[in-house]
Tab-separated table of C-alpha atoms in Angstrom:
chain	number	residue	atom	x	y	z
A	247	MET	CA	15.616	-9.235	-38.170
A	248	LYS	CA	14.145	-10.987	-41.637
A	249	ALA	CA	15.757	-14.185	-40.333
A	250	ILE	CA	14.082	-14.105	-37.436
A	251	GLY	CA	10.770	-13.440	-38.943
A	252	LEU	CA	11.569	-16.111	-41.215
A	253	PHE	CA	12.547	-18.512	-38.599
A	254	LEU	CA	8.980	-17.761	-36.801
A	255	LEU	CA	7.088	-18.171	-39.838
A	256	ASN	CA	8.808	-21.896	-40.442
A	257	ILE	CA	7.773	-22.681	-36.921
A	258	LYS	CA	4.247	-21.179	-37.078
A	259	GLU	CA	2.475	-24.199	-36.484
A	260	TYR	CA	4.419	-25.151	-33.510
A	261	LEU	CA	4.059	-21.855	-32.031
A	262	ILE	CA	0.390	-21.776	-32.573
A	263	PHE	CA	0.225	-25.267	-31.239
A	264	SER	CA	2.159	-24.145	-28.073
A	265	LEU	CA	-0.571	-21.252	-27.474
A	266	LEU	CA	-3.563	-23.166	-27.749
A	267	ILE	CA	-1.720	-25.644	-25.276
A	268	VAL	CA	-0.888	-23.096	-22.785
A	269	LEU	CA	-4.445	-21.506	-23.286
A	270	SER	CA	-6.056	-24.985	-22.678
A	271	LEU	CA	-4.098	-25.604	-19.575
A	272	ILE	CA	-4.780	-22.138	-18.205
A	273	LEU	CA	-8.370	-23.162	-18.834
A	274	ILE	CA	-8.181	-26.650	-17.046
A	275	PHE	CA	-6.444	-24.978	-14.204
A	276	SER	CA	-8.638	-21.948	-13.789
A	277	ASN	CA	-12.085	-24.042	-13.683
A	278	ASP	CA	-14.544	-22.856	-11.654
A	279	ASN	CA	-14.139	-19.051	-11.570
A	280	SER	CA	-16.438	-16.166	-12.276
A	281	GLN	CA	-15.557	-15.664	-15.526
A	282	VAL	CA	-15.847	-19.468	-16.706
A	283	ARG	CA	-19.073	-19.461	-14.656
A	284	PHE	CA	-20.376	-16.528	-16.729
A	285	PHE	CA	-19.610	-18.132	-20.080
A	286	ARG	CA	-21.068	-21.562	-18.921
A	287	ALA	CA	-24.294	-20.057	-17.730
A	288	ILE	CA	-24.907	-18.768	-21.549
A	289	ALA	CA	-23.949	-21.948	-23.150
A	290	VAL	CA	-26.138	-23.857	-20.515
A	291	GLY	CA	-28.962	-21.303	-21.966
A	292	PHE	CA	-28.565	-21.929	-25.238
A	293	ILE	CA	-28.429	-25.817	-25.101
A	294	GLY	CA	-31.416	-25.815	-22.721
A	295	THR	CA	-33.520	-24.185	-24.865
A	296	ILE	CA	-32.692	-26.502	-27.680
A	297	GLN	CA	-33.283	-29.518	-25.356
A	298	SER	CA	-36.328	-28.286	-23.884
A	299	GLY	CA	-37.862	-28.214	-27.390
A	300	VAL	CA	-36.643	-31.534	-28.071
A	301	SER	CA	-37.819	-32.762	-24.647
A	302	ALA	CA	-41.332	-31.623	-25.409
A	303	VAL	CA	-41.953	-34.295	-28.238
A	304	PRO	CA	-44.097	-36.655	-25.935
A	305	ASN	CA	-43.355	-40.425	-26.210
A	306	VAL	CA	-47.266	-41.882	-26.520
A	307	PHE	CA	-46.081	-45.250	-25.927
A	308	GLU	CA	-45.013	-44.333	-22.157
A	309	VAL	CA	-47.733	-41.746	-21.426
A	310	GLN	CA	-50.109	-44.562	-20.518
A	311	LYS	CA	-48.113	-46.488	-18.291
A	312	GLU	CA	-46.512	-43.325	-16.563
A	313	ASN	CA	-50.036	-42.499	-15.872
A	314	GLN	CA	-50.894	-45.519	-14.082
A	315	PHE	CA	-47.494	-45.425	-12.284
A	316	LEU	CA	-48.069	-41.687	-11.104
A	317	ARG	CA	-51.749	-42.703	-9.993
A	318	GLU	CA	-50.389	-45.314	-7.817
A	319	LYS	CA	-47.237	-43.238	-6.326
A	320	ASN	CA	-50.038	-40.533	-5.621
A	321	ILE	CA	-51.841	-42.879	-3.513
A	322	GLU	CA	-48.769	-43.992	-1.867
A	323	LEU	CA	-47.567	-40.503	-1.111
A	324	SER	CA	-50.817	-39.288	0.088
A	325	ASN	CA	-50.301	-42.075	2.541
A	326	GLN	CA	-47.095	-40.813	3.099
A	327	LEU	CA	-47.984	-37.271	3.433
A	328	SER	CA	-50.053	-37.777	6.341
A	329	GLU	CA	-47.695	-39.719	7.944
A	330	LEU	CA	-44.939	-37.342	7.581
A	331	LYS	CA	-47.330	-34.489	8.774
A	332	GLU	CA	-47.615	-36.571	11.967
A	333	ALA	CA	-43.813	-37.175	12.202
A	334	LYS	CA	-43.261	-33.257	11.658
A	335	LEU	CA	-45.360	-32.354	14.488
A	336	GLU	CA	-43.665	-34.974	16.613
A	337	ASN	CA	-40.374	-33.781	15.597
A	338	ILE	CA	-41.462	-30.101	16.110
A	339	ARG	CA	-42.288	-31.013	19.677
A	340	LEU	CA	-39.232	-33.038	20.617
A	341	SER	CA	-36.823	-30.443	18.862
A	342	LYS	CA	-38.288	-27.953	21.207
A	343	LEU	CA	-37.699	-30.235	23.954
A	344	LEU	CA	-34.066	-31.069	22.903
A	345	GLY	CA	-33.194	-27.171	22.120
A	346	LEU	CA	-32.231	-28.496	18.813
A	347	LYS	CA	-31.397	-25.811	16.108
A	348	ASN	CA	-33.637	-25.757	12.674
A	349	VAL	CA	-32.133	-27.159	9.940
A	350	ASN	CA	-32.133	-24.862	6.814
A	351	LEU	CA	-34.807	-26.355	4.604
A	352	SER	CA	-37.318	-23.801	3.251
A	353	GLY	CA	-38.610	-26.004	0.541
A	354	VAL	CA	-38.266	-27.648	-2.657
A	355	ILE	CA	-38.385	-26.760	-6.401
A	356	ILE	CA	-39.747	-29.392	-8.718
A	357	ALA	CA	-37.665	-29.672	-12.028
A	358	SER	CA	-37.984	-31.777	-14.784
A	359	ILE	CA	-34.885	-33.118	-16.872
A	360	VAL	CA	-34.296	-31.894	-20.268
A	361	ASN	CA	-31.250	-33.608	-20.821
A	362	LYS	CA	-28.945	-36.437	-19.579
A	363	SER	CA	-25.421	-36.433	-20.229
A	364	LEU	CA	-24.609	-39.926	-19.170
A	365	VAL	CA	-21.236	-39.874	-20.878
A	366	GLN	CA	-18.452	-42.146	-19.326
A	367	ALA	CA	-17.553	-40.442	-15.794
A	368	ARG	CA	-19.180	-36.860	-16.652
A	369	ASN	CA	-22.726	-37.710	-15.635
A	370	THR	CA	-24.719	-34.647	-15.398
A	371	ILE	CA	-28.484	-33.999	-15.838
A	372	THR	CA	-29.755	-30.251	-17.399
A	373	LEU	CA	-33.065	-29.102	-15.365
A	374	ASN	CA	-35.825	-26.799	-16.741
A	375	VAL	CA	-34.948	-24.567	-13.666
A	376	GLY	CA	-32.793	-21.883	-13.075
A	377	GLU	CA	-32.000	-18.693	-11.408
A	378	SER	CA	-35.448	-17.283	-11.957
A	379	ASP	CA	-36.922	-20.080	-10.027
A	380	SER	CA	-34.610	-19.398	-7.207
A	381	VAL	CA	-32.066	-22.166	-8.172
A	382	LYS	CA	-28.360	-21.534	-7.001
A	383	ILE	CA	-25.228	-23.118	-7.422
A	384	ASN	CA	-24.644	-25.847	-4.533
A	385	MET	CA	-27.893	-26.783	-4.022
A	386	PRO	CA	-28.813	-30.243	-3.345
A	387	VAL	CA	-30.994	-32.463	-5.983
A	388	ILE	CA	-33.214	-35.328	-4.699
A	389	THR	CA	-36.080	-37.268	-5.914
A	390	ASP	CA	-38.377	-39.614	-3.429
A	391	ASP	CA	-35.776	-42.467	-3.502
A	392	GLY	CA	-32.845	-40.491	-1.983
A	393	LEU	CA	-30.219	-38.274	-3.169
A	394	VAL	CA	-29.632	-37.532	-6.798
A	395	GLY	CA	-26.583	-35.049	-6.924
A	396	ARG	CA	-25.762	-31.013	-6.677
A	397	ILE	CA	-26.174	-28.142	-8.699
A	398	VAL	CA	-23.025	-27.109	-10.203
A	399	SER	CA	-24.287	-24.661	-13.160
A	400	THR	CA	-27.252	-22.290	-13.550
A	401	SER	CA	-28.428	-19.793	-15.985
A	402	SER	CA	-31.852	-17.967	-15.867
A	403	SER	CA	-34.191	-20.643	-16.756
A	404	TYR	CA	-31.799	-23.881	-16.715
A	405	SER	CA	-29.319	-25.692	-14.529
A	406	ILE	CA	-26.936	-28.418	-14.727
A	407	ALA	CA	-26.577	-30.864	-11.867
A	408	GLN	CA	-23.585	-33.346	-11.186
A	409	LEU	CA	-25.014	-36.740	-10.487
A	410	LEU	CA	-24.004	-38.917	-7.590
A	411	LEU	CA	-22.088	-40.921	-10.039
A	412	ASN	CA	-19.830	-37.803	-10.996
A	413	ARG	CA	-15.945	-38.605	-10.258
A	414	ASN	CA	-16.017	-34.662	-9.063
A	415	LEU	CA	-18.740	-35.215	-6.225
A	416	ASN	CA	-17.569	-36.217	-3.024
A	417	ILE	CA	-20.213	-36.667	-0.450
A	418	SER	CA	-19.666	-36.774	3.163
A	419	VAL	CA	-21.980	-39.642	4.496
A	420	LYS	CA	-22.593	-42.066	7.155
A	421	VAL	CA	-24.289	-45.715	7.900
A	422	GLN	CA	-27.443	-45.443	9.450
A	423	ARG	CA	-27.749	-48.482	11.668
A	424	SER	CA	-23.733	-47.957	13.096
A	425	ARG	CA	-23.351	-44.025	12.587
A	426	VAL	CA	-19.986	-44.698	11.089
A	427	ASP	CA	-18.693	-41.872	9.032
A	428	GLY	CA	-16.880	-41.861	5.455
A	429	ILE	CA	-16.224	-39.871	2.253
A	430	LEU	CA	-18.700	-41.135	-0.903
A	431	ASN	CA	-17.545	-41.031	-4.123
A	432	TYR	CA	-17.611	-42.788	-7.588
A	433	ASP	CA	-14.756	-44.298	-8.511
A	434	GLY	CA	-15.049	-43.754	-12.090
A	435	SER	CA	-15.796	-47.167	-13.441
A	436	GLU	CA	-19.234	-48.633	-11.845
A	437	ASN	CA	-18.897	-48.249	-8.376
A	438	VAL	CA	-19.898	-45.909	-5.571
A	439	ILE	CA	-17.374	-46.384	-2.801
A	440	ILE	CA	-16.855	-44.890	0.559
A	441	ASN	CA	-13.693	-44.130	1.735
A	442	ASN	CA	-11.667	-43.908	4.745
A	443	ILE	CA	-13.631	-46.385	6.739
A	444	PRO	CA	-11.281	-48.191	9.645
A	445	LYS	CA	-11.023	-51.638	9.201
A	446	SER	CA	-12.896	-52.177	12.494
A	447	ALA	CA	-15.859	-50.055	11.558
A	448	ASP	CA	-19.453	-51.848	11.877
A	449	VAL	CA	-20.263	-51.746	8.350
A	450	LYS	CA	-22.427	-54.548	6.852
A	451	GLN	CA	-23.967	-55.517	3.582
A	452	GLY	CA	-27.650	-53.967	3.535
A	453	ASP	CA	-26.765	-51.245	5.372
A	454	ILE	CA	-28.373	-48.138	4.676
A	455	ILE	CA	-26.329	-44.927	3.789
A	456	LEU	CA	-27.376	-41.304	4.591
A	457	THR	CA	-25.657	-37.990	4.167
A	458	SER	CA	-24.164	-37.128	7.023
A	459	GLU	CA	-24.269	-33.572	9.636
A	460	TYR	CA	-20.235	-33.170	8.265
A	461	SER	CA	-21.592	-32.125	4.806
A	462	ASN	CA	-21.681	-28.656	4.197
A	463	TYR	CA	-24.013	-28.988	1.003
A	464	PHE	CA	-26.195	-31.700	1.580
A	465	PRO	CA	-28.837	-31.693	5.030
A	466	ALA	CA	-28.421	-34.429	6.962
A	467	GLY	CA	-30.374	-37.734	6.431
A	468	ILE	CA	-30.919	-37.831	2.766
A	469	PRO	CA	-30.929	-41.669	1.943
A	470	VAL	CA	-28.003	-41.906	-0.623
A	471	GLY	CA	-27.624	-46.108	-0.979
A	472	ILE	CA	-27.309	-49.553	0.271
A	473	VAL	CA	-24.292	-50.937	1.010
A	474	SER	CA	-23.865	-53.740	-1.523
A	475	GLU	CA	-20.477	-55.343	-0.956
A	476	GLU	CA	-17.836	-54.792	2.218
A	477	GLY	CA	-14.478	-56.177	2.069
A	478	ASN	CA	-10.338	-55.453	3.313
A	479	LEU	CA	-9.103	-52.842	1.339
A	480	ASP	CA	-5.496	-52.651	3.135
A	481	ASN	CA	-4.221	-53.290	6.635
A	482	LEU	CA	-6.180	-50.225	7.686
A	483	PHE	CA	-9.624	-49.521	5.623
A	484	LYS	CA	-12.411	-51.294	4.483
A	485	LYS	CA	-13.849	-51.243	0.848
A	486	VAL	CA	-17.206	-50.462	1.041
A	487	ILE	CA	-19.100	-50.352	-2.218
A	488	VAL	CA	-22.620	-48.754	-2.018
A	489	LYS	CA	-25.460	-49.269	-4.802
A	490	PRO	CA	-27.390	-45.766	-5.047
A	491	LEU	CA	-30.889	-45.656	-4.181
A	492	VAL	CA	-31.915	-43.741	-7.141
A	493	ASN	CA	-31.981	-45.268	-10.812
A	494	PHE	CA	-30.164	-42.702	-12.802
A	495	THR	CA	-31.180	-43.890	-16.269
A	496	ALA	CA	-34.692	-43.928	-15.458
A	497	LEU	CA	-34.777	-40.254	-13.697
A	498	GLU	CA	-37.231	-37.923	-15.479
A	499	GLU	CA	-38.402	-35.423	-12.599
A	500	VAL	CA	-36.596	-34.443	-9.404
A	501	PHE	CA	-36.684	-31.688	-6.693
A	502	VAL	CA	-34.288	-29.137	-6.059
A	503	LEU	CA	-33.745	-28.644	-2.235
A	504	LYS	CA	-33.543	-24.857	-1.061
A	505	HIS	CA	-30.828	-25.539	0.934
A	506	LEU	CA	-27.359	-23.913	0.888
A	507	PRO	CA	-24.222	-24.277	3.218
A	508	GLU	CA	-24.808	-21.956	6.212
A	509	ASN	CA	-22.308	-19.069	5.537
A	510	GLU	CA	-20.942	-18.372	8.898
A	511	ARG	CA	-20.037	-22.437	9.168
A	512	VAL	CA	-18.324	-22.567	5.733
A	513	ILE	CA	-16.425	-18.984	6.765
A	514	LEU	CA	-15.240	-20.336	9.914
A	515	GLU	CA	-14.176	-23.826	8.276
A	516	GLU	CA	-12.341	-21.918	5.586
A	517	TYR	CA	-10.879	-19.326	7.913
A	518	TYR	CA	-9.118	-22.337	10.166
A	519	SER	CA	-8.125	-24.672	7.306
A	520	LYS	CA	-6.068	-21.307	6.050
A	521	LYS	CA	-4.587	-20.887	9.698
B	99	MET	CA	-9.515	-21.886	-46.419
B	100	TYR	CA	-12.019	-19.365	-47.780
B	101	PHE	CA	-15.006	-17.783	-45.859
B	102	SER	CA	-17.440	-19.957	-47.497
B	103	GLU	CA	-15.395	-22.949	-46.118
B	104	TYR	CA	-15.254	-21.423	-42.821
B	105	LEU	CA	-18.802	-21.071	-42.706
B	106	LYS	CA	-19.509	-24.639	-43.836
B	107	PHE	CA	-17.048	-26.164	-40.976
B	108	ALA	CA	-18.738	-23.898	-38.559
B	109	ILE	CA	-22.023	-25.059	-39.640
B	110	ILE	CA	-21.359	-29.030	-39.618
B	111	PHE	CA	-19.445	-28.150	-36.402
B	112	ALA	CA	-22.606	-26.648	-34.472
B	113	VAL	CA	-24.883	-30.020	-35.671
B	114	LEU	CA	-22.407	-32.181	-34.574
B	115	ILE	CA	-21.804	-30.487	-31.308
B	116	ILE	CA	-25.589	-30.455	-30.475
B	117	VAL	CA	-25.906	-34.272	-31.718
B	118	GLN	CA	-22.784	-35.043	-29.443
B	119	VAL	CA	-24.110	-33.238	-26.647
B	120	SER	CA	-27.981	-34.068	-26.770
B	121	PHE	CA	-28.335	-37.355	-28.559
B	122	ILE	CA	-25.305	-39.628	-28.596
B	123	TRP	CA	-26.256	-41.277	-25.015
B	124	LEU	CA	-28.995	-42.816	-27.378
B	125	ILE	CA	-26.158	-44.995	-29.040
B	126	ALA	CA	-24.197	-45.771	-25.423
B	127	ILE	CA	-22.483	-49.001	-25.246
B	128	SER	CA	-21.198	-51.297	-22.302
B	129	ASN	CA	-21.543	-50.532	-18.803
B	130	TYR	CA	-19.127	-47.496	-18.598
B	131	ASN	CA	-21.755	-45.858	-21.272
B	132	ILE	CA	-18.930	-45.772	-24.325
B	133	THR	CA	-19.934	-43.172	-26.786
B	134	PRO	CA	-18.471	-42.337	-30.447
B	135	ASP	CA	-16.902	-38.841	-30.705
B	136	LEU	CA	-18.234	-37.294	-33.873
B	137	VAL	CA	-16.793	-34.177	-33.270
B	138	ILE	CA	-13.148	-35.300	-33.296
B	139	VAL	CA	-13.642	-37.106	-36.668
B	140	LEU	CA	-14.628	-33.426	-38.218
B	141	VAL	CA	-11.376	-32.055	-36.478
B	142	ILE	CA	-9.235	-35.114	-37.622
B	143	TYR	CA	-10.821	-34.795	-40.989
B	144	ILE	CA	-9.847	-30.734	-41.098
B	145	GLY	CA	-6.389	-31.510	-39.895
B	146	ILE	CA	-5.956	-33.948	-42.778
B	147	THR	CA	-7.425	-31.996	-45.615
B	148	ARG	CA	-6.346	-28.565	-44.722
B	149	GLY	CA	-3.153	-28.772	-42.670
B	150	GLN	CA	-2.148	-28.225	-39.085
B	151	ILE	CA	-3.107	-24.933	-37.932
B	152	PRO	CA	-6.882	-25.021	-39.217
B	153	GLY	CA	-6.908	-28.546	-37.591
B	154	MET	CA	-5.451	-27.116	-34.300
B	155	ILE	CA	-7.536	-24.114	-34.258
B	156	SER	CA	-10.908	-25.663	-35.085
B	157	GLY	CA	-10.091	-28.423	-32.582
B	158	PHE	CA	-9.546	-25.854	-29.787
B	159	ILE	CA	-12.800	-23.851	-30.420
B	160	ALA	CA	-15.005	-26.905	-31.163
B	161	GLY	CA	-13.567	-28.591	-27.563
B	162	LEU	CA	-14.156	-25.508	-25.669
B	163	THR	CA	-17.597	-25.519	-26.701
B	164	MET	CA	-18.118	-29.114	-25.956
B	165	ASP	CA	-16.470	-28.156	-22.623
B	166	LEU	CA	-18.998	-25.309	-21.900
B	167	LEU	CA	-21.862	-27.203	-22.692
B	168	ASN	CA	-20.807	-30.166	-20.731
B	169	GLY	CA	-20.452	-28.039	-17.605
B	170	SER	CA	-17.618	-29.703	-16.170
B	171	PHE	CA	-13.728	-29.565	-16.550
B	172	ILE	CA	-13.313	-26.624	-18.934
B	173	GLY	CA	-10.078	-26.525	-21.234
B	174	LEU	CA	-9.938	-30.173	-21.150
B	175	LEU	CA	-11.344	-31.159	-24.464
B	176	ALA	CA	-10.100	-28.074	-25.981
B	177	LEU	CA	-6.512	-29.624	-25.053
B	178	SER	CA	-7.275	-32.976	-25.989
B	179	TYR	CA	-8.906	-31.859	-29.727
B	180	SER	CA	-6.229	-29.547	-30.553
B	181	VAL	CA	-3.618	-32.032	-30.164
B	182	ALA	CA	-5.736	-34.279	-32.384
B	183	GLY	CA	-5.992	-31.575	-34.986
B	184	PHE	CA	-2.032	-31.080	-34.464
B	185	ILE	CA	-1.381	-34.633	-35.205
B	186	ALA	CA	-3.488	-34.894	-38.161
B	187	GLY	CA	-2.158	-31.836	-39.891
B	188	TYR	CA	1.175	-33.589	-39.684
B	189	PHE	CA	-0.551	-36.246	-42.377
B	190	SER	CA	-1.907	-33.177	-44.084
B	191	TYR	CA	-1.821	-34.393	-48.117
B	192	THR	CA	-0.636	-32.393	-50.970
B	193	ASP	CA	-1.684	-33.603	-54.282
B	194	SER	CA	1.036	-35.680	-54.821
B	195	SER	CA	0.923	-37.625	-51.229
B	196	LYS	CA	-2.809	-37.591	-51.617
B	197	SER	CA	-3.551	-41.191	-52.641
B	198	SER	CA	-0.847	-42.780	-49.449
B	199	VAL	CA	-2.236	-40.591	-47.010
B	200	LYS	CA	-5.988	-41.554	-48.127
B	201	ARG	CA	-4.838	-45.305	-48.050
B	202	SER	CA	-3.612	-45.117	-44.429
B	203	ILE	CA	-6.035	-42.481	-43.340
B	204	ILE	CA	-8.272	-45.058	-40.861
B	205	GLY	CA	-4.906	-45.536	-39.111
B	206	ILE	CA	-4.220	-41.794	-38.895
B	207	MET	CA	-7.638	-41.458	-37.298
B	208	PHE	CA	-7.107	-44.043	-34.983
B	209	LEU	CA	-3.688	-42.549	-33.661
B	210	CYS	CA	-5.303	-39.187	-33.506
B	211	THR	CA	-8.021	-40.230	-31.090
B	212	VAL	CA	-6.099	-42.497	-28.866
B	213	VAL	CA	-3.631	-39.944	-28.289
B	214	ALA	CA	-6.550	-37.421	-27.543
B	215	TYR	CA	-8.237	-39.428	-25.681
B	216	SER	CA	-5.003	-40.921	-23.743
B	217	ILE	CA	-4.364	-37.031	-22.453
B	218	PHE	CA	-8.354	-36.492	-21.933
B	219	PHE	CA	-8.742	-39.527	-19.481
B	220	TRP	CA	-5.238	-39.361	-18.044
B	221	ILE	CA	-6.159	-35.782	-16.431
B	222	TYR	CA	-9.685	-36.705	-15.915
B	223	TYR	CA	-8.763	-39.822	-13.988
B	224	GLN	CA	-6.273	-38.232	-11.862
B	225	GLY	CA	-6.476	-39.032	-7.970
B	226	VAL	CA	-8.834	-42.342	-8.820
B	227	SER	CA	-7.844	-45.335	-7.176
B	228	ILE	CA	-8.243	-47.458	-10.954
B	229	SER	CA	-4.984	-48.062	-12.849
B	230	TYR	CA	-3.950	-45.894	-15.932
B	231	GLY	CA	-3.898	-49.320	-17.880
B	232	GLU	CA	-7.494	-50.297	-16.904
B	233	VAL	CA	-8.643	-46.650	-17.820
B	234	PHE	CA	-6.833	-47.001	-21.071
B	235	MET	CA	-8.435	-50.557	-22.163
B	236	LYS	CA	-11.966	-49.347	-20.645
B	237	PHE	CA	-12.254	-46.173	-22.036
B	238	VAL	CA	-9.495	-44.641	-24.338
B	239	LEU	CA	-9.226	-48.082	-26.720
B	240	THR	CA	-13.386	-48.551	-26.699
B	241	THR	CA	-13.744	-44.796	-27.346
B	242	SER	CA	-11.341	-44.363	-30.097
B	243	ILE	CA	-12.800	-47.758	-31.776
B	244	TYR	CA	-16.224	-46.800	-31.708
B	245	THR	CA	-15.159	-43.096	-32.870
B	246	LEU	CA	-13.472	-44.900	-35.915
B	247	VAL	CA	-16.623	-46.758	-36.905
B	248	PHE	CA	-18.054	-43.245	-37.895
B	249	GLY	CA	-14.780	-42.063	-39.311
B	250	VAL	CA	-14.804	-44.628	-41.742
B	251	LEU	CA	-18.137	-43.760	-42.771
B	252	LEU	CA	-17.093	-40.555	-43.081
B	253	THR	CA	-14.013	-41.384	-45.134
B	254	LEU	CA	-16.568	-43.722	-47.697
B	255	PHE	CA	-18.937	-40.623	-47.781
B	256	SER	CA	-16.277	-38.240	-48.708
B	257	ASN	CA	-14.934	-40.683	-51.420
B	258	VAL	CA	-18.263	-41.311	-53.120
B	259	ILE	CA	-18.694	-37.306	-53.211
B	260	GLU	CA	-15.044	-37.105	-54.488
B	261	THR	CA	-15.743	-40.124	-57.349
B	262	LYS	CA	-19.470	-38.270	-58.115
B	263	LYS	CA	-17.131	-35.058	-58.868
């Protein structure tokens, strides 16, 4: 017994090392469970408090420029708003005529970015809105330019959104002109690419890419990017490279869409995939 | 290690983690947003100066904290930093070997960082169309070299303090 004790004492470094490796692997493989979300929410709340304090310090050199830009944008948006009101009324009339279901879009939440984590391929942003502002996990994040990403973690006053430039985010998209579908994701280096596009599909440089109706998480029709390059990947598929419409390095304010996947659809799809 | 030492390292870790999470992107370089990793420098320092067990445990806790704050892939940095602490602790010096370890401290730091980030990016880039060779050149090597710059600064700083004593 004493010999075993001595032996274990001699290899204690290796035992602790093995224990830590096993613990890490358990954590890695149990990502996205409720316990981890709980700890993540506490951590997000803590760091968000510090970051909001830091972001409160104004950059005086930028304020004047930003003011000018916002005035111009305001005028532009006012014009767009009146056009959109007209379009909405027309849309309601046409939807009634065609008998289409309404998209579950009940509004937006305006949010400021209190931190950007543009580190390698784990690109995320921290927003100053959280559960108390009705923000929930999986809600889409957009700007007036297009899709920014998706909420992945929330605390009571802060939330974290994965950007389009995050390897963990896959989005079902379509080409606006030719309605060709595909899955868009970040390849981890410098490109956003669309996968699963057949070689014969009609995709051209300059085509606008939108979110598709097949997406569970994003409402259809949100602009995502423009096709910057297309070529053949192999004998079967095309390689389509997309330039995002949003300038992620200059992002300061975003909108969180109060849009969640339709439960009935999610349950049905999960049920069928398990069968 | 004494309680005061634990406290000292905990405070330094807290400061470095906040800097790493909130401000490090300000000094990101290249199109791939390569940033130095200040936290791993301290993990390696603890491993070399205090031994394998403090190195591993501090690496695990610091890595896990970073994972929670980054909000993605929990456990990955905990794993990488634990390995870095373990390797650094392997070169932990006694009074007789102190000078030889100190001479090769830069090499040890580089080795620990390369191994830790190889594991990190190998897991992180699973299922991506780019080859691991490309990932190694674009991310592992660049991050390790950039981190090493801060490792050298820490070594010089600790030498100056030691000389003053």
